[in-house]
mmCIF file of C-alpha atoms in Angstrom:
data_model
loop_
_atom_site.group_PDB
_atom_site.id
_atom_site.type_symbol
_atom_site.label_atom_id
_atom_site.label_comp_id
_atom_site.label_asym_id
_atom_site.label_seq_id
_atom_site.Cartn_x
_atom_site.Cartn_y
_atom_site.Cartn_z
ATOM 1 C CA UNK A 1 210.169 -3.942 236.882
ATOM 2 C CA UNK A 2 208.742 -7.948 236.707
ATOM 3 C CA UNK A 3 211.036 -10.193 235.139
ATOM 4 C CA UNK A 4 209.172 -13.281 234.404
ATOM 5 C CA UNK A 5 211.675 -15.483 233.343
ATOM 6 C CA UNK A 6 213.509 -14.466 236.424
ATOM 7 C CA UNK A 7 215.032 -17.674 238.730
ATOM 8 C CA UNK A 8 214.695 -20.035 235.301
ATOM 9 C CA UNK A 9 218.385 -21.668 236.068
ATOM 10 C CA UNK A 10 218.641 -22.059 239.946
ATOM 11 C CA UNK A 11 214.962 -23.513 239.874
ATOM 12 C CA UNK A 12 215.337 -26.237 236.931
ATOM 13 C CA UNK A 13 216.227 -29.070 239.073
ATOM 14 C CA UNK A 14 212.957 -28.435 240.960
ATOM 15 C CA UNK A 15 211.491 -28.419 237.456
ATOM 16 C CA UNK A 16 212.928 -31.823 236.273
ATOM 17 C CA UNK A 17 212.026 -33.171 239.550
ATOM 18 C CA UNK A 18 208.343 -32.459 239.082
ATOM 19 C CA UNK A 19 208.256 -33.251 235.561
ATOM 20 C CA UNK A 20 209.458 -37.183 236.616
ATOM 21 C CA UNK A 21 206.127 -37.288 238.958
ATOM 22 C CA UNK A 22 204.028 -35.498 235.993
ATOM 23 C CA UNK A 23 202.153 -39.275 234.262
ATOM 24 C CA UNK A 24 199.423 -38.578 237.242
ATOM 25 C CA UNK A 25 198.115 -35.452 235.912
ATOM 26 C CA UNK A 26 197.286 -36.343 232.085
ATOM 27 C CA UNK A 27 193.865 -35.559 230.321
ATOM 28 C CA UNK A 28 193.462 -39.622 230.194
ATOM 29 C CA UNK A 29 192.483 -40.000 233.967
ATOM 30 C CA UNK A 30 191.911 -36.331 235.180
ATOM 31 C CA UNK A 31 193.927 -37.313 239.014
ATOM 32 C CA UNK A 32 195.312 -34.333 239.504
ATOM 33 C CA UNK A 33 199.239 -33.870 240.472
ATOM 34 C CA UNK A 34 199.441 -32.522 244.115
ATOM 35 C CA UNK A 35 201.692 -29.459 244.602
ATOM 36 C CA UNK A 36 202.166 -28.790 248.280
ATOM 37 C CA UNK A 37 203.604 -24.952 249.221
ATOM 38 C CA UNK A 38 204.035 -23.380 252.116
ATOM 39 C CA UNK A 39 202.569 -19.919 252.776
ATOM 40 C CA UNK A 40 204.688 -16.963 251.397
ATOM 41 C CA UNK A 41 206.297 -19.129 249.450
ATOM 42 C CA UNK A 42 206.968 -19.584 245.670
ATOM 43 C CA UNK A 43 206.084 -22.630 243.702
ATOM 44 C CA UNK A 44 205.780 -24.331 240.386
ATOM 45 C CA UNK A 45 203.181 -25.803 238.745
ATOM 46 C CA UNK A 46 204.409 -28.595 236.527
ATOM 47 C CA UNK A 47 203.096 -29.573 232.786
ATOM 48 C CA UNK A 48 204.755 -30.619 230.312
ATOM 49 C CA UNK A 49 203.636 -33.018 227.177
ATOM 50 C CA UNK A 50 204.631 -36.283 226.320
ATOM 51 C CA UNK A 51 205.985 -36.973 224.006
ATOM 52 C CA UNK A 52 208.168 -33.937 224.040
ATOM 53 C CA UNK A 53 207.813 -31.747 221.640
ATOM 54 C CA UNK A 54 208.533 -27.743 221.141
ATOM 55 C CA UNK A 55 205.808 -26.013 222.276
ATOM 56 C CA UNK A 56 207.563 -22.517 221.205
ATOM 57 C CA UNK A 57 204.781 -21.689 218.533
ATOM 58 C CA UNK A 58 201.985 -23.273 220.468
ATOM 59 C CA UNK A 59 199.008 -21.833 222.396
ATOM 60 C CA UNK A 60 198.605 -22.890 226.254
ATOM 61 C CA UNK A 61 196.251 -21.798 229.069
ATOM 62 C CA UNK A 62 196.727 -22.041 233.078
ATOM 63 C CA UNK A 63 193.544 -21.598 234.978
ATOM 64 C CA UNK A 64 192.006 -22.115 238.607
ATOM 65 C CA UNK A 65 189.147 -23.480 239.984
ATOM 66 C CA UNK A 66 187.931 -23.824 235.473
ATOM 67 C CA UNK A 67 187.559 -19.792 235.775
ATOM 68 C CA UNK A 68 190.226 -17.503 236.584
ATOM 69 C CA UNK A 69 192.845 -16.766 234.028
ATOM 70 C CA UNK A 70 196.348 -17.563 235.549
ATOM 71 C CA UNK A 71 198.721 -17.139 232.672
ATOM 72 C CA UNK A 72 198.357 -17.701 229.039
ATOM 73 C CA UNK A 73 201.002 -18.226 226.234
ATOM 74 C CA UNK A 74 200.246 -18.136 222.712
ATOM 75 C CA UNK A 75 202.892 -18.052 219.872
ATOM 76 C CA UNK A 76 205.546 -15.946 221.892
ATOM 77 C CA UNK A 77 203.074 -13.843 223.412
ATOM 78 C CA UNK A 78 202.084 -14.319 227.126
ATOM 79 C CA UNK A 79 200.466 -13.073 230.309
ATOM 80 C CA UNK A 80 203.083 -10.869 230.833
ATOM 81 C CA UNK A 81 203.616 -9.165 227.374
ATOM 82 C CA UNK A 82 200.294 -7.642 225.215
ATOM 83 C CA UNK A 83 198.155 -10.442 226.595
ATOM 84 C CA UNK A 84 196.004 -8.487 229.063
ATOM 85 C CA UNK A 85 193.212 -10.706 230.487
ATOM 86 C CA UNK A 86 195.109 -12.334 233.264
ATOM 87 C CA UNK A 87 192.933 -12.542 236.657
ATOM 88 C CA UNK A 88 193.930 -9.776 238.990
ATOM 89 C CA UNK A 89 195.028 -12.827 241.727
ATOM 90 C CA UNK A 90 198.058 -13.885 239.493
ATOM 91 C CA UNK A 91 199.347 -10.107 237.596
ATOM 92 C CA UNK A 92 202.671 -9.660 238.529
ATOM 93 C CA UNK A 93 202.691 -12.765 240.047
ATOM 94 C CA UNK A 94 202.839 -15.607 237.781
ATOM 95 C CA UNK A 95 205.852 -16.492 235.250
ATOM 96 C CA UNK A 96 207.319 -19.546 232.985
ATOM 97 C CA UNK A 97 210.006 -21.063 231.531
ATOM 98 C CA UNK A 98 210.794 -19.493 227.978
ATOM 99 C CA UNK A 99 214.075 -21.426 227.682
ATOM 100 C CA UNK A 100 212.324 -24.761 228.318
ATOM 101 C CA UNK A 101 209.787 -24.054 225.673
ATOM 102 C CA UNK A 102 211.671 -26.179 222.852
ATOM 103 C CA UNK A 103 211.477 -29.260 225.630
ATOM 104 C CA UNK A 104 207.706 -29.036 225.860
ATOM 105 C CA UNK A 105 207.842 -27.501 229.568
ATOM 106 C CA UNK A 106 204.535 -25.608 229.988
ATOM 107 C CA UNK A 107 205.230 -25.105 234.169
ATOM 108 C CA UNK A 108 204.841 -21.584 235.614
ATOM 109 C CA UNK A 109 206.041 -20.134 238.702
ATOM 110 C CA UNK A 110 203.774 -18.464 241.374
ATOM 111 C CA UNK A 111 205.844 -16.411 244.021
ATOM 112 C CA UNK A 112 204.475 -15.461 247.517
ATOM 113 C CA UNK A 113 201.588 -18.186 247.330
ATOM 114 C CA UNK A 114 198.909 -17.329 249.654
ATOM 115 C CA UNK A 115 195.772 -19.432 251.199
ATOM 116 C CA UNK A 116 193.408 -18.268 247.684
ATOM 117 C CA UNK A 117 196.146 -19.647 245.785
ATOM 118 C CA UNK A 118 195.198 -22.968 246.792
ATOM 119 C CA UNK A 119 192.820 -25.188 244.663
ATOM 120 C CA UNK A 120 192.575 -26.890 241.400
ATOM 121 C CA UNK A 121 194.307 -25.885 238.123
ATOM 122 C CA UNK A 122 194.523 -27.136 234.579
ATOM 123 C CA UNK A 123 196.902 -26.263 231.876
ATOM 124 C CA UNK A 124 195.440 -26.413 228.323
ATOM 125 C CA UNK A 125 196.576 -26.680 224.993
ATOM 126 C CA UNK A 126 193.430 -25.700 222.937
ATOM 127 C CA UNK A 127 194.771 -26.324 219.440
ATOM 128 C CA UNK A 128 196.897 -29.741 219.336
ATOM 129 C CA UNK A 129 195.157 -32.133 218.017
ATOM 130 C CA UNK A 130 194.321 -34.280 220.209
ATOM 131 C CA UNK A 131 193.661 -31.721 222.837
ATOM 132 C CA UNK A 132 195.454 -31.820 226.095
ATOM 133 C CA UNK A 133 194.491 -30.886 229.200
ATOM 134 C CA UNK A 134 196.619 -31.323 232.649
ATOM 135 C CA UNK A 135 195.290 -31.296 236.166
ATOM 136 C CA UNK A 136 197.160 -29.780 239.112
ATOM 137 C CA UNK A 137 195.739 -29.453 242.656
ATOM 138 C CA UNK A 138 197.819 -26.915 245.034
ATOM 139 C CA UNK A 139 197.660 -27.654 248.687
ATOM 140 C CA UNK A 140 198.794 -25.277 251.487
ATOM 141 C CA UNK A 141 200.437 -27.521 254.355
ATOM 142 C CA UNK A 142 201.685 -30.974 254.777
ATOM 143 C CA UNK A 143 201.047 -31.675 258.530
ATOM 144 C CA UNK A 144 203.802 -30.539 260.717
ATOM 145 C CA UNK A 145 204.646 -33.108 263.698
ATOM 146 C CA UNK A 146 201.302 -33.524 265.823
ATOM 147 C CA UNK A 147 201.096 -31.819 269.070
ATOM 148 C CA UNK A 148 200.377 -35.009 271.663
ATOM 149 C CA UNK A 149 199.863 -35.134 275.665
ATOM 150 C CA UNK A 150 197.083 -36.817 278.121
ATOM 151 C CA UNK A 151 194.308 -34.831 278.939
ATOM 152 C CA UNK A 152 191.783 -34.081 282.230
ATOM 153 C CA UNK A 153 188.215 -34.650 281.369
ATOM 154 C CA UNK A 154 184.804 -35.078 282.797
ATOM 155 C CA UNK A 155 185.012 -38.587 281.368
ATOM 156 C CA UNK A 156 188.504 -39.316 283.042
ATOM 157 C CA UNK A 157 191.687 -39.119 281.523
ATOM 158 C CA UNK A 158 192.382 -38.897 277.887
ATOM 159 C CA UNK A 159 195.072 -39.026 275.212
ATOM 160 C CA UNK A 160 194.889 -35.889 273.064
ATOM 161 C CA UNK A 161 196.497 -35.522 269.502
ATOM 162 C CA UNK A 162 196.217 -32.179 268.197
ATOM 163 C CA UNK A 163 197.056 -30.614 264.380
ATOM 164 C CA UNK A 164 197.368 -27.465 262.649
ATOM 165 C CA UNK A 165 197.076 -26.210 259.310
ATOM 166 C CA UNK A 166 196.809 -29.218 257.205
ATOM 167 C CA UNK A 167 195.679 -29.249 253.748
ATOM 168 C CA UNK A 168 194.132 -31.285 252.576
ATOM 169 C CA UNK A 169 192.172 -32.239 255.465
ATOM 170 C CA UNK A 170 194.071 -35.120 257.490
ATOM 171 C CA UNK A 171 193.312 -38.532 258.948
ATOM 172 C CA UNK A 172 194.276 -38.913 262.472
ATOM 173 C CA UNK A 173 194.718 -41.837 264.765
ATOM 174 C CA UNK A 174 196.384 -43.093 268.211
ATOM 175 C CA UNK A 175 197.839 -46.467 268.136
ATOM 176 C CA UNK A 176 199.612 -48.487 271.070
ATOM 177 C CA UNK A 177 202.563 -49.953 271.134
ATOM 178 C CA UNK A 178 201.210 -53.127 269.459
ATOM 179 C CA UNK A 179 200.255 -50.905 266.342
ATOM 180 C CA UNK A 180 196.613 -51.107 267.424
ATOM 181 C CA UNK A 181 194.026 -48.491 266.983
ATOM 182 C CA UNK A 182 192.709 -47.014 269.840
ATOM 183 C CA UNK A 183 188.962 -46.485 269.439
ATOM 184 C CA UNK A 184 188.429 -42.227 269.895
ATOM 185 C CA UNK A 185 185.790 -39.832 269.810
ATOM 186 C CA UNK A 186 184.771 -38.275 267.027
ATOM 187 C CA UNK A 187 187.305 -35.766 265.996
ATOM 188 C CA UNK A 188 187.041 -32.512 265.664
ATOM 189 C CA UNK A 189 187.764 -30.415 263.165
ATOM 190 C CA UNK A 190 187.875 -26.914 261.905
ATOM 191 C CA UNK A 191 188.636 -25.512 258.774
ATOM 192 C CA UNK A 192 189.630 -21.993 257.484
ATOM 193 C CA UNK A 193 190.584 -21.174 253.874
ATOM 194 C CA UNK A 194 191.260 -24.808 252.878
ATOM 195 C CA UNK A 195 193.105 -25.403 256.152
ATOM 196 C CA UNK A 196 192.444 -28.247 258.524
ATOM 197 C CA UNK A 197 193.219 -28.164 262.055
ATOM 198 C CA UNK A 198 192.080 -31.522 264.027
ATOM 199 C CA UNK A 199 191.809 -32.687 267.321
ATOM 200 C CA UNK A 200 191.509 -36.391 268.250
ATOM 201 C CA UNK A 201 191.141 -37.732 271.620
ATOM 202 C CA UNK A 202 190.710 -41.270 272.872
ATOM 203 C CA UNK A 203 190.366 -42.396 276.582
ATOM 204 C CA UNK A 204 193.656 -43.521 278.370
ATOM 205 C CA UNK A 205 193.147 -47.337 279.662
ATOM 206 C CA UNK A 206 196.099 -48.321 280.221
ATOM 207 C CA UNK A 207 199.840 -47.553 280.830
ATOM 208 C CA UNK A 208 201.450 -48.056 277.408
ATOM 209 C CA UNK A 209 203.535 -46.206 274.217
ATOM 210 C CA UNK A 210 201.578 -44.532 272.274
ATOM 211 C CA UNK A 211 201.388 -43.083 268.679
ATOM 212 C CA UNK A 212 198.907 -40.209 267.330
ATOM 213 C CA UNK A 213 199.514 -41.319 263.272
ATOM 214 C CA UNK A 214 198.458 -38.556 260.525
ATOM 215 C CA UNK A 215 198.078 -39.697 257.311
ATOM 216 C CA UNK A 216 197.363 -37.420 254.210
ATOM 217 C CA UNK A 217 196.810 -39.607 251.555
ATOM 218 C CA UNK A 218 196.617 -37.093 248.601
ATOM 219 C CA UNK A 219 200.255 -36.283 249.191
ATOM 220 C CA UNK A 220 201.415 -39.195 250.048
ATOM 221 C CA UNK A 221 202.738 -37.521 253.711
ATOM 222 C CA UNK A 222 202.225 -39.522 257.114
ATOM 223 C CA UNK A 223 204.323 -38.190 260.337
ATOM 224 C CA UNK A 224 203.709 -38.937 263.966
ATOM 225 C CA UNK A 225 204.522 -38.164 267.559
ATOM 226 C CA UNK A 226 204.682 -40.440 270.302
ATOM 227 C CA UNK A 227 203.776 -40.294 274.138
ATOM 228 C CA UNK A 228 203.990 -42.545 276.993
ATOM 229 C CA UNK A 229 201.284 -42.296 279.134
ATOM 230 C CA UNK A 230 200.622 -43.525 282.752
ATOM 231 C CA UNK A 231 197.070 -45.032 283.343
ATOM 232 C CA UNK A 232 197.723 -45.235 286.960
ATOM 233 C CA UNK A 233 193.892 -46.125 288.646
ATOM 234 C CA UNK A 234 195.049 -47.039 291.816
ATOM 235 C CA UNK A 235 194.388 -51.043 292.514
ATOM 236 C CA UNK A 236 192.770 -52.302 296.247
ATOM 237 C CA UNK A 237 194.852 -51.386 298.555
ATOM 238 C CA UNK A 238 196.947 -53.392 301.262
ATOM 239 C CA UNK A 239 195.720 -53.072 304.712
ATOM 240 C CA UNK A 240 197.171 -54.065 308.394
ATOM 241 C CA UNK A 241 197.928 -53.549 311.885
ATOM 242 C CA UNK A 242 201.568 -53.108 312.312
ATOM 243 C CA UNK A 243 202.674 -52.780 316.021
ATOM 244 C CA UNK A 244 205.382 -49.717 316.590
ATOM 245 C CA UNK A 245 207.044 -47.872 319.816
ATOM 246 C CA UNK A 246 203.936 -45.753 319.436
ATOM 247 C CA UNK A 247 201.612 -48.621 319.373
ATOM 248 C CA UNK A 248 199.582 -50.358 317.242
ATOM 249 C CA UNK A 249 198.880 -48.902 314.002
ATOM 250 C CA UNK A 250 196.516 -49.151 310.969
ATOM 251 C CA UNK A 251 198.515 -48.934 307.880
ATOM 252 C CA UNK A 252 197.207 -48.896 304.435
ATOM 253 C CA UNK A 253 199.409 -49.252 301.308
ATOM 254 C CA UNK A 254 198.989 -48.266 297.808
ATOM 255 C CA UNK A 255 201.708 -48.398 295.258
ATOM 256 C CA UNK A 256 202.653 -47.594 291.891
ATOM 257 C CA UNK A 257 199.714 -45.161 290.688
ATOM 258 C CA UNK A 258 198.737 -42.428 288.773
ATOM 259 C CA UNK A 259 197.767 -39.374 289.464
ATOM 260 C CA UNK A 260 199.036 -39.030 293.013
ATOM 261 C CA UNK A 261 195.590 -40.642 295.208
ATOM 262 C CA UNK A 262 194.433 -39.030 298.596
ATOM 263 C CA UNK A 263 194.312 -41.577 301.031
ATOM 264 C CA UNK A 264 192.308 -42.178 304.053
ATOM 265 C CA UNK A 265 190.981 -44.387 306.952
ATOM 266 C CA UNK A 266 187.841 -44.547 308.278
ATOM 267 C CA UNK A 267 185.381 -46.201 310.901
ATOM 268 C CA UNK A 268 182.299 -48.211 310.329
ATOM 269 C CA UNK A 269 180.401 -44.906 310.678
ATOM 270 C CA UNK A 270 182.363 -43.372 308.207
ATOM 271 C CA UNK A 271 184.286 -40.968 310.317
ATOM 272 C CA UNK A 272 187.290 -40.241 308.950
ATOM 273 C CA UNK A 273 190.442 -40.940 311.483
ATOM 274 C CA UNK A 274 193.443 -38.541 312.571
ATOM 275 C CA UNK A 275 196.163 -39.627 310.614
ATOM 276 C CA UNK A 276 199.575 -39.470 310.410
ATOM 277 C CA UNK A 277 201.428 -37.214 307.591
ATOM 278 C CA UNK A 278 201.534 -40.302 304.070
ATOM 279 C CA UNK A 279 204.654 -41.383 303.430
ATOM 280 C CA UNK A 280 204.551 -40.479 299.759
ATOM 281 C CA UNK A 281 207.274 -41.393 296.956
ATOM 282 C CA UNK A 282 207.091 -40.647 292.938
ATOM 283 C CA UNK A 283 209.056 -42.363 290.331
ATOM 284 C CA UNK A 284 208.389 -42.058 286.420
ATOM 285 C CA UNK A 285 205.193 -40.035 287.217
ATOM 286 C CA UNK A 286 204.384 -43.180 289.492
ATOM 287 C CA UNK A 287 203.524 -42.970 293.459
ATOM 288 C CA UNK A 288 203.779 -45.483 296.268
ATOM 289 C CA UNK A 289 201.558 -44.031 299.438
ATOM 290 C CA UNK A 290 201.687 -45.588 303.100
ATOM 291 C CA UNK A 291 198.772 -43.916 305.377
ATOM 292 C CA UNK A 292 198.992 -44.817 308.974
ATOM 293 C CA UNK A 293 196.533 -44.183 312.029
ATOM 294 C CA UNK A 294 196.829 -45.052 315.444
ATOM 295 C CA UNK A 295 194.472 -47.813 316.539
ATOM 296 C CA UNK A 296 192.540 -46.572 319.528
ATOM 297 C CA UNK A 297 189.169 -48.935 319.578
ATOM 298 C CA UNK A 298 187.892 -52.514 318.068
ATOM 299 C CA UNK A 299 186.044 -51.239 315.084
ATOM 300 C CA UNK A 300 185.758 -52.157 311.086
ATOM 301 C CA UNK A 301 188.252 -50.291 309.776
ATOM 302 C CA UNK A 302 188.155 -48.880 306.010
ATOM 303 C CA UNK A 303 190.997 -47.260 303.759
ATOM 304 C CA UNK A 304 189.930 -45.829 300.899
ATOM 305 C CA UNK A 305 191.723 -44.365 297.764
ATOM 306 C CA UNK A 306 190.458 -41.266 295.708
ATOM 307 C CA UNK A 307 191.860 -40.159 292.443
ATOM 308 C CA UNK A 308 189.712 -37.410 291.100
ATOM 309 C CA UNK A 309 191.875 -36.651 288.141
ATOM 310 C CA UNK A 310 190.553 -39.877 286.885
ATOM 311 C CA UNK A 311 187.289 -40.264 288.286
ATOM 312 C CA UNK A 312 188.240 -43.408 290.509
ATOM 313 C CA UNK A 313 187.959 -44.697 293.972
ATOM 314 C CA UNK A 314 188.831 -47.956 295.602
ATOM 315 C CA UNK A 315 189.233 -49.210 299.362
ATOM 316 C CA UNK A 316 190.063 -52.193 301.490
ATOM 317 C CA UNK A 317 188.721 -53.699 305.147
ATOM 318 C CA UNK A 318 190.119 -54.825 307.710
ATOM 319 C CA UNK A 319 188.906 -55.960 311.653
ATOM 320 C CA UNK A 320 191.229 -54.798 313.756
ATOM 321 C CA UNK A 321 191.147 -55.182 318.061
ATOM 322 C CA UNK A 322 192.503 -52.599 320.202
ATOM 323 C CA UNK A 323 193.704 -54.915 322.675
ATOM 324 C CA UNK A 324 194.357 -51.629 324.974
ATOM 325 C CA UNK A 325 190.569 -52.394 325.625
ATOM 326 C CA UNK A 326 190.900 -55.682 327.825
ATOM 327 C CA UNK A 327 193.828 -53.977 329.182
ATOM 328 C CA UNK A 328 192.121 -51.949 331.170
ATOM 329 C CA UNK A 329 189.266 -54.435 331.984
ATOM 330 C CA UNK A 330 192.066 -56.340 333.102
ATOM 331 C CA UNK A 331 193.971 -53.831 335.447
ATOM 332 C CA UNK A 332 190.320 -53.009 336.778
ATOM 333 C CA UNK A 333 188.884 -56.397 337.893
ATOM 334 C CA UNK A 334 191.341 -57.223 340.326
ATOM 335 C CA UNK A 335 190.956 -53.869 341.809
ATOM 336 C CA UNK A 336 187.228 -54.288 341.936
ATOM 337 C CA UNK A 337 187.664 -57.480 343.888
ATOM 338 C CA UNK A 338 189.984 -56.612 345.898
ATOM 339 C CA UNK A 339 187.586 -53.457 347.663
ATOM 340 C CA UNK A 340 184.778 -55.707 347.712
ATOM 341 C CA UNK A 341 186.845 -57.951 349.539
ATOM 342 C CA UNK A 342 187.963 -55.640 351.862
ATOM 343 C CA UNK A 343 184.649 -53.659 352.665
ATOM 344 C CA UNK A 344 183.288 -57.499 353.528
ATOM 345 C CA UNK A 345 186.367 -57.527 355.710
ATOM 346 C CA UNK A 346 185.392 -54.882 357.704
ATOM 347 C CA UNK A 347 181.575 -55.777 357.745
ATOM 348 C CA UNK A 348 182.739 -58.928 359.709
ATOM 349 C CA UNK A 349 184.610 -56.780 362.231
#
């Protein structure tokens, strides 16, 4: 069997607590309250005139959306009694507060609120004179916490900021750590029985704190979720020739980027050289690289840096002699000279 007066005690407070927020809602400026629920859930609508006066005798309406019949009361009669024209949405569904009557407390209860609950609703008293009419908007979702990490792209890397089943529909932004909006791309957004989900992204440019900020205005609710993100595009790398007990080397040095960069050394015609294994080390999502080659001819030397994550590339020259080369010129002149002199030696003999 329904009991519609059922939970009247245990849910007063919750009662009083909207009735305190109620001045929003009045017939003078039509702003509706804003009643946020969560699915499955059971919520009240609050209305309640002012001044207070019974309302035991009186006649009130609740409707949604200016058509369907929630509840009605008139006189001690109700919804839930001999009056029979409630919409099939709210039967069985849909109580008030008889005790609260004498205070002027017009709310009603909706238990198990689903997504078609959601909309606009008005509670009406027909006969006073003036008439009075209330406003109530019911709203599934306040945001939860954003969903927040950097992002691969075609276009590079990005910062993306994603949330789920928000009503009403929310505003999202990143800001650094300086409170700063990032400029984005257009968000996008679905929507599926009044519910918003939205993702924002905006490029990452630089190595910061971040913030993705959603704001939902209607409800006065704002939460965020913060990130710190790396924008590591490697900068021009250091080049040299460092002499070891293997010989002389070319060493290029890149440190402190993000992603991890391949690194290489090539010739003037842009063969690429045997290398040795890179000395790689990674702190905080950061990486130093050293890339060494033996030097084995006088050439124009180039290292060059690749991070395809981010869609970036960088390298450094350097002129470096293999002084191996007049090594051996060296060894073989004197050799050269010295069979020349000897076949002119024997010539003379």
């Amino acid at each position: 069997m329904f009991h519609p007066q059922r939970k009247t005690m245990d849910l007063l407070p919750l009662v009083c607590l909207c009735l305190l927020t109620w001045s929003a809602g009045t017939a003078a400026d039509h702003s509706p309250v804003v009643v946020k629920v969560e699915p499955g859930s059971d919520v009240i609508l609050p209305c309640s005139l002012s001044p207070q006066k019974s309302i035991t005798s009186e006649h009130f309406e609740w409707k949604k959306d200016g058509q369907k019949k929630v509840f009605e009361y008139d006189g001690g009669d109700h919804s839930n009694t001999i009056l029979t024209d409630q919409d099939e949405q709210f039967r069985r569904r849909v109580s008030h507060f008889s005790d609260q009557l004498k205070n002027g407390n017009a709310s009603i209860m909706i238990i198990n609120t689903q997504l078609n609950d959601t909309g606009n609703y008005t509670c009406d008293f027909p006969d006073l004179q003036p008439r009075q009419t209330f406003y109530i908007k019911l709203v599934f979702g306040a945001a939860p916490e954003p969903y927040v990490k950097t992002l691969k792209t075609d276009d590079g890397m990005v910062l993306q900021c994603a949330v789920r089943g928000a009503s009403p529909q929310p505003k999202v932004e990143w800001k650094d750590s300086a409170g700063n909006i990032l400029p984005a791309k257009e968000p996008q957004v679905t929507e599926r029985g009044g519910s918003y989900n939205v993702i924002l992204q905006a490029p990452l440019t630089k190595t910061d704190n971040f913030t993705c900020v959603v704001t939902q205005k209607e409800i006065n609710h704002q939460i965020s979720a913060d990130i710190y993100a790396l924008n590591g595009a490697a900068p021009e790398p250091s080049v040299k020739v460092v002499k070891t007990k293997d010989g002389e080397l070319l060493q290029c040095v890149v440190r402190g980027v993000s992603p991890q960069p391949k690194v290489e050394w090539k010739d003037s015609a842009g063969n690429i050289l045997p290398a040795k294994e890179p000395q790689v080390t990674e702190r905080g999502g950061s990486y130093d690289v050293i890339l060494q080659a033996p030097l084995t001819k006088t050439d124009h030397f180039t290292c060059v840096v690749t991070q395809e994550d981010i869609n970036h590339q960088i390298s450094a020259d350097t002129y470096a002699r293999n002084d191996s080369t007049g090594l051996v010129v060296g060894v073989f002149v004197p050799i050269i000279l010295l069979v020349v002199g000897f076949v002119l030696v024997q010539t003379e003999l």
